[in-house]
Every structure is written in structure tokens, then in C-alpha cells.
mmCIF file of C-alpha atoms and ligand atoms in Angstrom:
data_model
loop_
_atom_site.group_PDB
_atom_site.id
_atom_site.type_symbol
_atom_site.label_atom_id
_atom_site.label_comp_id
_atom_site.label_asym_id
_atom_site.label_seq_id
_atom_site.Cartn_x
_atom_site.Cartn_y
_atom_site.Cartn_z
ATOM 1 C CA MET A 1 237.716 -94.771 -0.868
ATOM 2 C CA VAL A 2 239.489 -93.251 2.116
ATOM 3 C CA SER A 3 242.313 -95.079 3.887
ATOM 4 C CA ARG A 4 241.797 -95.376 7.621
ATOM 5 C CA THR A 5 243.876 -95.659 10.765
ATOM 6 C CA ILE A 6 243.150 -98.101 13.593
ATOM 7 C CA PRO A 7 239.854 -96.829 15.018
ATOM 8 C CA ARG A 8 238.703 -96.111 18.548
ATOM 9 C CA LEU A 9 235.576 -98.268 18.704
ATOM 10 C CA ALA A 10 232.613 -97.594 20.968
ATOM 11 C CA ILE A 11 229.945 -100.247 21.457
ATOM 12 C CA ILE A 12 226.579 -98.983 22.657
ATOM 13 C CA ILE A 13 224.125 -101.264 24.400
ATOM 14 C CA PRO A 14 220.551 -100.159 25.178
ATOM 15 C CA CYS A 15 219.235 -101.902 28.297
ATOM 16 C CA TYR A 16 215.784 -102.111 29.763
ATOM 17 C CA ASN A 17 215.401 -104.463 32.729
ATOM 18 C CA GLU A 18 218.354 -106.566 31.671
ATOM 19 C CA GLU A 19 219.746 -107.526 35.101
ATOM 20 C CA LEU A 20 219.870 -111.175 34.038
ATOM 21 C CA CYS A 21 221.978 -110.546 30.944
ATOM 22 C CA LEU A 22 224.310 -107.688 31.751
ATOM 23 C CA LYS A 23 227.202 -109.485 33.480
ATOM 24 C CA THR A 24 227.615 -112.100 30.742
ATOM 25 C CA THR A 25 227.076 -109.503 28.040
ATOM 26 C CA SER A 26 229.725 -107.157 29.350
ATOM 27 C CA GLU A 27 232.189 -110.029 29.858
ATOM 28 C CA LYS A 28 231.729 -111.188 26.296
ATOM 29 C CA LEU A 29 231.985 -107.687 24.846
ATOM 30 C CA ILE A 30 235.071 -106.813 26.900
ATOM 31 C CA ASN A 31 236.661 -110.078 25.714
ATOM 32 C CA LEU A 32 235.816 -109.098 22.165
ATOM 33 C CA ILE A 33 237.328 -105.639 22.613
ATOM 34 C CA ASN A 34 240.510 -107.131 24.125
ATOM 35 C CA THR A 35 240.826 -109.637 21.297
ATOM 36 C CA LEU A 36 240.390 -106.907 18.689
ATOM 37 C CA ILE A 37 242.936 -104.724 20.484
ATOM 38 C CA SER A 38 245.468 -107.570 20.573
ATOM 39 C CA LYS A 39 244.888 -108.223 16.871
ATOM 40 C CA GLY A 40 245.646 -104.568 16.256
ATOM 41 C CA LYS A 41 242.207 -103.956 14.746
ATOM 42 C CA ILE A 42 240.997 -101.304 17.195
ATOM 43 C CA SER A 43 242.740 -98.856 19.512
ATOM 44 C CA ASP A 44 243.176 -99.618 23.220
ATOM 45 C CA GLU A 45 240.940 -96.650 24.045
ATOM 46 C CA SER A 46 237.891 -98.503 22.713
ATOM 47 C CA TYR A 47 235.032 -98.854 25.190
ATOM 48 C CA LEU A 48 231.494 -100.008 25.995
ATOM 49 C CA TYR A 49 228.673 -97.558 26.610
ATOM 50 C CA PHE A 50 225.523 -98.860 28.311
ATOM 51 C CA VAL A 51 222.299 -96.867 28.145
ATOM 52 C CA ASP A 52 219.933 -97.818 30.949
ATOM 53 C CA ASP A 53 216.534 -96.916 29.541
ATOM 54 C CA GLY A 54 214.856 -96.311 32.902
ATOM 55 C CA SER A 55 215.037 -99.920 34.122
ATOM 56 C CA LYS A 56 213.118 -100.890 37.225
ATOM 57 C CA ASP A 57 215.387 -103.746 38.231
ATOM 58 C CA ARG A 58 219.091 -103.830 39.211
ATOM 59 C CA THR A 59 220.346 -102.959 35.728
ATOM 60 C CA TRP A 60 221.879 -99.641 36.778
ATOM 61 C CA ASN A 61 223.536 -101.062 39.916
ATOM 62 C CA ILE A 62 225.194 -103.679 37.729
ATOM 63 C CA ILE A 63 226.399 -101.053 35.263
ATOM 64 C CA GLU A 64 227.871 -99.077 38.171
ATOM 65 C CA GLU A 65 229.672 -102.159 39.479
ATOM 66 C CA LEU A 66 231.007 -102.933 36.022
ATOM 67 C CA HIS A 67 232.188 -99.347 35.605
ATOM 68 C CA ASN A 68 234.017 -99.430 38.941
ATOM 69 C CA SER A 69 235.803 -102.616 37.999
ATOM 70 C CA ASN A 70 236.735 -101.593 34.468
ATOM 71 C CA PRO A 71 237.248 -98.043 33.121
ATOM 72 C CA LEU A 72 236.442 -99.270 29.597
ATOM 73 C CA ILE A 73 232.831 -99.586 30.733
ATOM 74 C CA LYS A 74 230.856 -96.347 30.632
ATOM 75 C CA GLY A 75 227.174 -95.645 30.704
ATOM 76 C CA THR A 76 224.220 -93.453 31.375
ATOM 77 C CA LYS A 77 220.839 -93.839 33.006
ATOM 78 C CA PHE A 78 217.630 -92.206 31.795
ATOM 79 C CA ILE A 79 215.243 -90.725 34.313
ATOM 80 C CA ARG A 80 212.491 -92.929 32.877
ATOM 81 C CA ASN A 81 211.844 -95.356 30.064
ATOM 82 C CA PHE A 82 212.039 -93.610 26.684
ATOM 83 C CA GLY A 83 212.124 -96.674 24.444
ATOM 84 C CA ASN A 84 214.821 -98.556 22.621
ATOM 85 C CA GLN A 85 215.140 -96.125 19.691
ATOM 86 C CA ARG A 86 215.831 -93.170 21.954
ATOM 87 C CA ALA A 87 218.266 -95.221 24.017
ATOM 88 C CA LEU A 88 220.145 -95.927 20.798
ATOM 89 C CA ILE A 89 220.075 -92.270 19.775
ATOM 90 C CA ALA A 90 221.376 -91.283 23.222
ATOM 91 C CA GLY A 91 224.181 -93.813 22.850
ATOM 92 C CA LEU A 92 225.175 -92.463 19.453
ATOM 93 C CA GLU A 93 225.104 -88.856 20.619
ATOM 94 C CA SER A 94 227.013 -89.621 23.823
ATOM 95 C CA VAL A 95 229.866 -91.525 22.197
ATOM 96 C CA LYS A 96 230.211 -88.720 19.664
ATOM 97 C CA GLU A 97 230.797 -86.381 22.616
ATOM 98 C CA ILE A 98 233.122 -88.765 24.457
ATOM 99 C CA GLY A 99 235.045 -89.444 21.269
ATOM 100 C CA CYS A 100 235.247 -92.400 18.888
ATOM 101 C CA ASP A 101 236.039 -93.164 15.255
ATOM 102 C CA CYS A 102 233.239 -95.651 14.819
ATOM 103 C CA VAL A 103 230.392 -97.000 16.901
ATOM 104 C CA ALA A 104 228.584 -100.328 16.912
ATOM 105 C CA SER A 105 225.221 -100.962 18.551
ATOM 106 C CA ILE A 106 224.103 -104.324 19.879
ATOM 107 C CA ASP A 107 221.246 -105.586 22.072
ATOM 108 C CA ALA A 108 221.870 -106.297 25.732
ATOM 109 C CA ASP A 109 220.740 -109.907 25.338
ATOM 110 C CA LEU A 110 223.474 -110.439 22.693
ATOM 111 C CA GLN A 111 221.002 -112.156 20.410
ATOM 112 C CA GLN A 112 223.112 -110.877 17.558
ATOM 113 C CA ASP A 113 226.395 -112.723 17.161
ATOM 114 C CA GLU A 114 228.874 -110.224 18.626
ATOM 115 C CA GLY A 115 231.656 -111.898 16.595
ATOM 116 C CA ALA A 116 230.338 -110.063 13.518
ATOM 117 C CA ILE A 117 231.695 -106.792 14.941
ATOM 118 C CA GLU A 118 235.164 -107.877 13.786
ATOM 119 C CA ARG A 119 233.824 -108.152 10.230
ATOM 120 C CA PHE A 120 232.120 -104.747 10.675
ATOM 121 C CA ILE A 121 235.549 -103.298 11.502
ATOM 122 C CA ASP A 122 237.099 -104.971 8.434
ATOM 123 C CA GLU A 123 234.472 -103.310 6.237
ATOM 124 C CA TYR A 124 234.994 -100.000 8.029
ATOM 125 C CA MET A 125 238.725 -100.224 7.246
ATOM 126 C CA LYS A 126 237.866 -100.701 3.567
ATOM 127 C CA GLY A 127 236.271 -97.264 3.705
ATOM 128 C CA TYR A 128 232.592 -97.958 4.380
ATOM 129 C CA ASP A 129 230.787 -95.534 6.687
ATOM 130 C CA ILE A 130 227.700 -97.593 7.392
ATOM 131 C CA ILE A 131 227.848 -101.343 7.910
ATOM 132 C CA LEU A 132 224.467 -102.952 8.463
ATOM 133 C CA GLY A 133 224.081 -106.352 10.092
ATOM 134 C CA ILE A 134 221.611 -108.553 8.232
ATOM 135 C CA ARG A 135 220.287 -111.585 10.064
ATOM 136 C CA ASN A 136 220.658 -114.928 8.308
ATOM 137 C CA ASP A 137 217.294 -116.424 9.206
ATOM 138 C CA ARG A 138 214.523 -116.328 11.764
ATOM 139 C CA LYS A 139 214.853 -119.853 13.098
ATOM 140 C CA THR A 140 215.037 -118.689 16.694
ATOM 141 C CA ASP A 141 211.884 -116.572 16.456
ATOM 142 C CA SER A 142 208.427 -117.649 17.491
ATOM 143 C CA PHE A 143 205.740 -117.815 14.824
ATOM 144 C CA PHE A 144 204.202 -114.600 16.155
ATOM 145 C CA LYS A 145 207.527 -112.743 16.055
ATOM 146 C CA LYS A 146 208.184 -113.964 12.500
ATOM 147 C CA PHE A 147 204.734 -112.881 11.428
ATOM 148 C CA THR A 148 204.938 -109.420 13.019
ATOM 149 C CA ALA A 149 208.471 -108.855 11.702
ATOM 150 C CA GLU A 150 207.381 -109.794 8.191
ATOM 151 C CA ALA A 151 204.315 -107.549 8.483
ATOM 152 C CA PHE A 152 206.595 -104.724 9.686
ATOM 153 C CA TYR A 153 208.895 -104.836 6.634
ATOM 154 C CA LYS A 154 206.029 -105.346 4.181
ATOM 155 C CA THR A 155 204.032 -102.435 5.614
ATOM 156 C CA MET A 156 207.084 -100.204 5.573
ATOM 157 C CA LYS A 157 207.823 -101.080 1.965
ATOM 158 C CA LEU A 158 204.219 -100.711 0.840
ATOM 159 C CA PHE A 159 204.058 -97.230 2.314
ATOM 160 C CA GLY A 160 207.310 -96.064 0.821
ATOM 161 C CA ALA A 161 209.645 -96.167 3.825
ATOM 162 C CA ASN A 162 212.363 -98.267 2.311
ATOM 163 C CA ILE A 163 214.466 -99.999 4.936
ATOM 164 C CA PRO A 164 216.703 -103.007 4.435
ATOM 165 C CA MET A 165 214.981 -106.319 5.113
ATOM 166 C CA ASN A 166 216.077 -108.191 8.241
ATOM 167 C CA HIS A 167 218.282 -105.421 9.523
ATOM 168 C CA SER A 168 217.474 -104.497 13.105
ATOM 169 C CA ASP A 169 219.683 -102.117 15.031
ATOM 170 C CA TYR A 170 222.882 -104.150 14.800
ATOM 171 C CA ARG A 171 225.301 -101.999 12.833
ATOM 172 C CA LEU A 172 228.509 -100.033 12.837
ATOM 173 C CA VAL A 173 228.734 -96.438 11.683
ATOM 174 C CA SER A 174 231.607 -94.004 11.308
ATOM 175 C CA LYS A 175 232.180 -90.733 13.133
ATOM 176 C CA ARG A 176 231.286 -88.968 9.885
ATOM 177 C CA THR A 177 227.825 -90.555 10.012
ATOM 178 C CA LEU A 178 227.397 -89.229 13.560
ATOM 179 C CA ASP A 179 228.391 -85.739 12.390
ATOM 180 C CA ILE A 180 225.709 -85.871 9.687
ATOM 181 C CA MET A 181 223.185 -87.182 12.209
ATOM 182 C CA SER A 182 223.673 -84.083 14.336
ATOM 183 C CA LEU A 183 222.438 -81.991 11.391
ATOM 184 C CA TYR A 184 219.026 -83.638 11.664
ATOM 185 C CA PRO A 185 217.021 -81.638 14.180
ATOM 186 C CA GLU A 186 213.916 -83.804 14.142
ATOM 187 C CA LYS A 187 212.847 -85.190 17.475
ATOM 188 C CA LEU A 188 211.086 -88.296 16.198
ATOM 189 C CA PHE A 189 214.175 -89.607 14.568
ATOM 190 C CA PHE A 190 213.850 -92.921 12.716
ATOM 191 C CA LEU A 191 217.317 -94.441 12.760
ATOM 192 C CA ARG A 192 216.887 -97.146 10.160
ATOM 193 C CA GLY A 193 215.406 -94.723 7.653
ATOM 194 C CA PHE A 194 218.177 -92.219 8.296
ATOM 195 C CA PHE A 195 221.042 -94.666 7.784
ATOM 196 C CA ASN A 196 219.373 -95.874 4.639
ATOM 197 C CA GLU A 197 218.850 -92.492 3.032
ATOM 198 C CA ILE A 198 221.955 -90.403 3.736
ATOM 199 C CA GLY A 199 223.924 -91.983 0.912
ATOM 200 C CA LEU A 200 227.280 -92.631 2.579
ATOM 201 C CA PRO A 201 229.173 -95.763 1.428
ATOM 202 C CA THR A 202 227.108 -98.596 2.879
ATOM 203 C CA THR A 203 227.616 -102.338 3.016
ATOM 204 C CA TYR A 204 226.035 -105.386 4.636
ATOM 205 C CA VAL A 205 227.379 -108.147 6.839
ATOM 206 C CA ASN A 206 225.415 -111.324 7.555
ATOM 207 C CA PHE A 207 225.230 -112.689 11.059
ATOM 208 C CA ASP A 208 223.475 -115.450 12.996
ATOM 209 C CA VAL A 209 220.766 -114.788 15.533
ATOM 210 C CA LYS A 210 220.730 -116.627 18.826
ATOM 211 C CA LYS A 211 218.002 -117.151 21.369
ATOM 212 C CA ARG A 212 217.633 -114.482 24.061
ATOM 213 C CA MET A 213 220.080 -115.530 26.807
ATOM 214 C CA ALA A 214 217.790 -114.638 29.731
ATOM 215 C CA GLY A 215 214.712 -112.602 30.542
ATOM 216 C CA GLU A 216 211.955 -111.728 28.121
ATOM 217 C CA SER A 217 211.635 -109.719 24.933
ATOM 218 C CA LYS A 218 210.767 -106.080 25.660
ATOM 219 C CA PHE A 219 208.982 -105.686 22.338
ATOM 220 C CA ASN A 220 205.358 -106.462 21.720
ATOM 221 C CA PHE A 221 203.044 -106.022 18.778
ATOM 222 C CA SER A 222 202.005 -102.487 19.703
ATOM 223 C CA SER A 223 205.580 -101.221 20.181
ATOM 224 C CA LEU A 224 206.472 -102.684 16.797
ATOM 225 C CA MET A 225 203.413 -100.983 15.273
ATOM 226 C CA ALA A 226 204.428 -97.670 16.855
ATOM 227 C CA LEU A 227 207.914 -98.066 15.396
ATOM 228 C CA ALA A 228 206.473 -98.830 11.960
ATOM 229 C CA LEU A 229 204.108 -95.832 12.098
ATOM 230 C CA ASN A 230 206.926 -93.519 13.162
ATOM 231 C CA GLY A 231 209.080 -94.895 10.364
ATOM 232 C CA ILE A 232 206.389 -94.364 7.772
ATOM 233 C CA THR A 233 205.346 -90.895 8.871
ATOM 234 C CA SER A 234 208.997 -89.801 9.249
ATOM 235 C CA TYR A 235 210.165 -91.036 5.903
ATOM 236 C CA SER A 236 207.281 -91.206 3.476
ATOM 237 C CA VAL A 237 204.303 -89.222 2.239
ATOM 238 C CA VAL A 238 203.019 -92.178 0.213
ATOM 239 C CA PRO A 239 199.998 -92.662 2.529
ATOM 240 C CA LEU A 240 199.008 -89.012 2.017
ATOM 241 C CA ARG A 241 199.254 -89.411 -1.761
ATOM 242 C CA PHE A 242 197.243 -92.592 -1.444
ATOM 243 C CA VAL A 243 194.498 -90.600 0.303
ATOM 244 C CA ALA A 244 194.551 -88.006 -2.460
ATOM 245 C CA VAL A 245 194.394 -90.589 -5.257
ATOM 246 C CA LEU A 246 191.699 -92.552 -3.479
ATOM 247 C CA GLY A 247 189.711 -89.355 -2.973
ATOM 248 C CA PHE A 248 190.007 -88.556 -6.672
ATOM 249 C CA PHE A 249 188.673 -91.957 -7.741
ATOM 250 C CA MET A 250 185.887 -91.844 -5.172
ATOM 251 C CA ALA A 251 184.846 -88.468 -6.510
ATOM 252 C CA LEU A 252 184.947 -89.819 -10.068
ATOM 253 C CA PHE A 253 182.775 -92.721 -9.033
ATOM 254 C CA GLY A 254 180.414 -90.330 -7.252
ATOM 255 C CA PHE A 255 180.052 -88.168 -10.358
ATOM 256 C CA ALA A 256 179.404 -91.211 -12.521
ATOM 257 C CA ILE A 257 176.652 -92.447 -10.191
ATOM 258 C CA GLY A 258 175.199 -88.930 -10.015
ATOM 259 C CA PHE A 259 175.190 -88.622 -13.780
ATOM 260 C CA GLU A 260 173.549 -92.004 -14.173
ATOM 261 C CA THR A 261 170.861 -91.085 -11.623
ATOM 262 C CA VAL A 262 170.043 -87.823 -13.397
ATOM 263 C CA ILE A 263 169.811 -89.549 -16.774
ATOM 264 C CA GLU A 264 167.567 -92.217 -15.335
ATOM 265 C CA LYS A 265 165.340 -89.612 -13.730
ATOM 266 C CA LEU A 266 165.084 -87.479 -16.894
ATOM 267 C CA PHE A 267 164.614 -90.141 -19.539
ATOM 268 C CA TRP A 268 163.155 -93.156 -17.831
ATOM 269 C CA HIS A 269 161.397 -91.429 -14.936
ATOM 270 C CA ASN A 270 162.629 -94.256 -12.766
ATOM 271 C CA SER A 271 162.219 -93.257 -9.193
ATOM 272 C CA PRO A 272 164.939 -95.185 -7.393
ATOM 273 C CA ASN A 273 164.179 -98.038 -5.075
ATOM 274 C CA GLY A 274 167.780 -98.349 -3.990
ATOM 275 C CA TRP A 275 167.639 -98.432 -0.192
ATOM 276 C CA ALA A 276 170.318 -101.147 0.064
ATOM 277 C CA THR A 277 172.561 -99.386 -2.479
ATOM 278 C CA ASN A 278 172.207 -96.185 -0.516
ATOM 279 C CA ILE A 279 173.141 -97.751 2.777
ATOM 280 C CA ILE A 280 176.095 -99.632 1.286
ATOM 281 C CA ILE A 281 177.486 -96.541 -0.413
ATOM 282 C CA MET A 282 177.001 -94.452 2.721
ATOM 283 C CA CYS A 283 178.757 -96.950 4.955
ATOM 284 C CA ALA A 284 181.568 -97.655 2.514
ATOM 285 C CA PHE A 285 182.234 -93.985 1.868
ATOM 286 C CA GLY A 286 181.956 -93.128 5.554
ATOM 287 C CA GLY A 287 184.442 -95.851 6.419
ATOM 288 C CA ILE A 288 186.889 -94.830 3.729
ATOM 289 C CA GLN A 289 186.665 -91.211 4.811
ATOM 290 C CA LEU A 290 187.361 -92.067 8.435
ATOM 291 C CA PHE A 291 190.261 -94.278 7.424
ATOM 292 C CA CYS A 292 191.742 -91.451 5.346
ATOM 293 C CA LEU A 293 191.231 -88.998 8.174
ATOM 294 C CA GLY A 294 193.091 -91.439 10.404
ATOM 295 C CA ILE A 295 196.030 -91.493 8.016
ATOM 296 C CA ILE A 296 196.126 -87.712 7.857
ATOM 297 C CA GLY A 297 195.756 -87.688 11.646
ATOM 298 C CA GLU A 298 198.936 -89.730 11.999
ATOM 299 C CA TYR A 299 200.836 -87.040 10.136
ATOM 300 C CA VAL A 300 199.202 -84.278 12.147
ATOM 301 C CA GLY A 301 200.212 -86.168 15.298
ATOM 302 C CA GLN A 302 203.758 -86.419 14.015
ATOM 303 C CA LEU A 303 203.786 -82.661 13.358
ATOM 304 C CA TYR A 304 202.267 -81.954 16.757
ATOM 305 C CA ARG A 305 204.959 -83.888 18.590
ATOM 306 C CA GLU A 306 207.662 -82.448 16.373
ATOM 307 C CA VAL A 307 206.510 -78.856 16.966
ATOM 308 C CA LYS A 308 206.476 -79.297 20.730
ATOM 309 C CA ALA A 309 210.110 -80.353 20.360
ATOM 310 C CA ARG A 310 210.324 -82.114 23.673
ATOM 311 C CA PRO A 311 213.722 -83.649 24.447
ATOM 312 C CA ARG A 312 214.318 -87.063 22.929
ATOM 313 C CA TYR A 313 215.541 -88.363 26.277
ATOM 314 C CA ILE A 314 216.720 -87.068 29.639
ATOM 315 C CA LYS A 315 219.823 -88.432 31.311
ATOM 316 C CA ASP A 316 219.785 -88.868 35.056
ATOM 317 C CA ILE A 317 223.383 -89.962 35.705
ATOM 318 C CA GLU A 318 226.358 -90.543 33.459
ATOM 319 C CA LEU A 319 229.483 -92.563 34.220
ATOM 320 C CA LEU A 320 232.466 -91.656 32.049
HETATM 321 N N1 UDP B 1 215.219 -101.942 25.101
HETATM 322 C C1 UDP B 1 215.331 -100.647 25.579
HETATM 323 N N2 UDP B 1 214.196 -99.958 25.922
HETATM 324 C C2 UDP B 1 212.948 -100.500 25.780
HETATM 325 C C3 UDP B 1 212.847 -101.812 25.261
HETATM 326 C C4 UDP B 1 214.003 -102.505 24.931
HETATM 327 O O1 UDP B 1 216.439 -100.115 25.714
HETATM 328 O O2 UDP B 1 211.971 -99.825 26.120
HETATM 329 C C5 UDP B 1 216.445 -102.686 24.747
HETATM 330 C C6 UDP B 1 216.578 -104.072 25.371
HETATM 331 O O3 UDP B 1 217.108 -104.020 26.666
HETATM 332 C C7 UDP B 1 217.490 -104.775 24.384
HETATM 333 C C8 UDP B 1 217.102 -104.152 23.060
HETATM 334 O O4 UDP B 1 216.444 -102.924 23.358
HETATM 335 O O5 UDP B 1 218.849 -104.494 24.624
HETATM 336 C C9 UDP B 1 216.220 -105.049 22.228
HETATM 337 O O6 UDP B 1 215.137 -105.476 23.008
HETATM 338 P P1 UDP B 1 214.647 -107.006 23.043
HETATM 339 O O7 UDP B 1 215.823 -107.914 23.042
HETATM 340 O O8 UDP B 1 213.698 -107.142 24.167
HETATM 341 O O9 UDP B 1 213.865 -107.080 21.658
HETATM 342 P P2 UDP B 1 213.785 -108.306 20.637
HETATM 343 O O10 UDP B 1 215.176 -108.853 20.493
HETATM 344 O O11 UDP B 1 212.847 -109.269 21.246
HETATM 345 O O12 UDP B 1 213.277 -107.672 19.384
HETATM 346 MG MG1 MG B 2 216.443 -109.440 21.950
#
């Protein structure tokens, strides 16, 4: 593996209505950066980059204040809410422009133990390009969150979008990873799938999850579902194959029933009294067909949005 020099680290933090967390978060992260600088693990040009994802509270004012008090704090503000994935993408693209050797992403509520970033750096120095944080357990999650998270990974796996279990968006990647990312023109970019498939040296670091320090979770069941659907349609055609295979077997079944009906008619002159059978088959087949159309529709929708090629996000202001 490659030998590396002390890196310039950027930490990106997506924020949506995080006025209650930001001060503590930035204090803790700046402390972390200073500690790592004094240990000689990162360069003294390392910095924080906040992405305000169109917050409606004082989030941006706080970022401005922080920036004025410390030049290591940079950030941008979107003109509206684009969602956490796009905020992360914007962070990655921005720090590539500003300059960095590696970049870590962490949530604004610091639920992920920020201390693990030091271990991320150690792995980076060993030559890894992608270091994924894997959470130790889900003790701090509610039953609903546990259930939806589990359903998310299982659905993804079932439909062929293979992403590491219990890895959210807490990771560190090298500049080289960012360079490869810029070769991907797709607008509906699924970060976790991308980092998993590019094939750069990858390793995992375990970390503990804490309770959200203040405010409420910005994710609900439907945003998680949307993320899962985007992940599946971006990274897998398994559902389309499933439709094809299902269609084949349904047709086979249809032919068999047809054949049986003809034989019965010809040899036994049995006129059918199968009203219930008819209705059941009609409903079942109708349902399956609609379901399959829905699956295909998801891919058509993905294509539709991809073809329109609207910007992934729009920055309003940037503080460098
Ligand atoms: N977030 C964002 N845009 C959104 C929703 C969330 O930038 O539309 C940010 C949020 O501020 C936080 C991170 O994404 O930094 C993760 O969100 P949250 O902590 O609410 O999710 P959870 O930890 O409950 O999964
Ligand atoms: Mg959180």
C-alpha cells in the first residue's frame, strides 16, 4: 500500500434545523481537530465544513458566528432543503474544491462517537482509501427505529443493493475517492452504494452510538423508504429480473391451466363451474401485474429524473 504524509482533514457536517446542537458540536469537533494537530496526526490546515440544508431555524446564523470566530470553520447554505444525502454530496464536492487529503462526514447531533475519527486517520495512514464506521449496537434506538433500520438493510440486500450492515454516513474517504466520485455523472447518487462498489482499499472501524444530544430526528419512515428505493434502483436490476422471472412462471402456469381446460372440454365435456377460481385467478394476476408495473415504474421514474438532470443541490451562500 501507499505511504502517506500527514493529511489535511476536512470534516463535513450536514445540518437541518440543528440550532440546538451546533455550538456544542463545533466545539467538540474543533477540540478534536486541535488534539489531532497537536498529536501530529493531521495538518494545521484541517477544517470543518457545515452544510446547512435549507434550515428554517437559526442554524445558518450560528454557522456564520462560528465562522467569524474561527477561520477553521467553513460552510455553505442551500437555498432550500434538498435532503441529507445531497447535503453530504455537496460537502464532499466542496471540500474537494477547497482542498483536502481526506474527508470525514459526521451528523450534526454527534450521535456517532467523534473520537473514532482518530482511528479513521490511523487506518487512512495505513493506506486505506475508504474507512467505514460501523455502529456497535442499536441500544440507543427506539423499537421503531430498530425495526425500520433492520427492514432497510434486509430490503436492500434482498433486492441486490449490497451495502454494509450498520454503516450510516459516518466515514472517512481519501482525495482519490473524491476524484473517482467526480467521474460519476448521475444525479441520483447513492453514496453508500458507490463507496461499496468502487473497489478501493476499504476497511471498517467500530464506534459507539449515543443518544441525539438535542432536537429531534429528521428522518421518518417515508424518508428512509425513499432512500432505500433510490439505493435499489441506482444499484440493482434484481427487481426487474424478478418481474421477468415471475412473468415467465405466471405464463407457464397460465398455459398449464389452459391446456388442462382444453383437455377437459374435449375429453370429458366438462363445462366449467369455476366462478370462484375465475375470480381468484383474475384478482391474483391483476394484483401481481400491478405490483410488477409499480416496480418497473420505479425504474422509469429514476430514468425520468436522471434524464432531466436537474442540479443535485443549489448553494445560496458559501463561507470559505
Ligand atoms: N439532515 C439534513 N437534511 C435533512 C435531514 C437531515 O442535512 O433533510 C442532517 C441532520 O441535520 C443530521 C443528519 O442529517 O446532521 C442526520 O439526521 P438525524 O440525526 O436527524 O437522523 P438520525 O440520526 O435520526 O438517523
Ligand atoms: Mg441523528
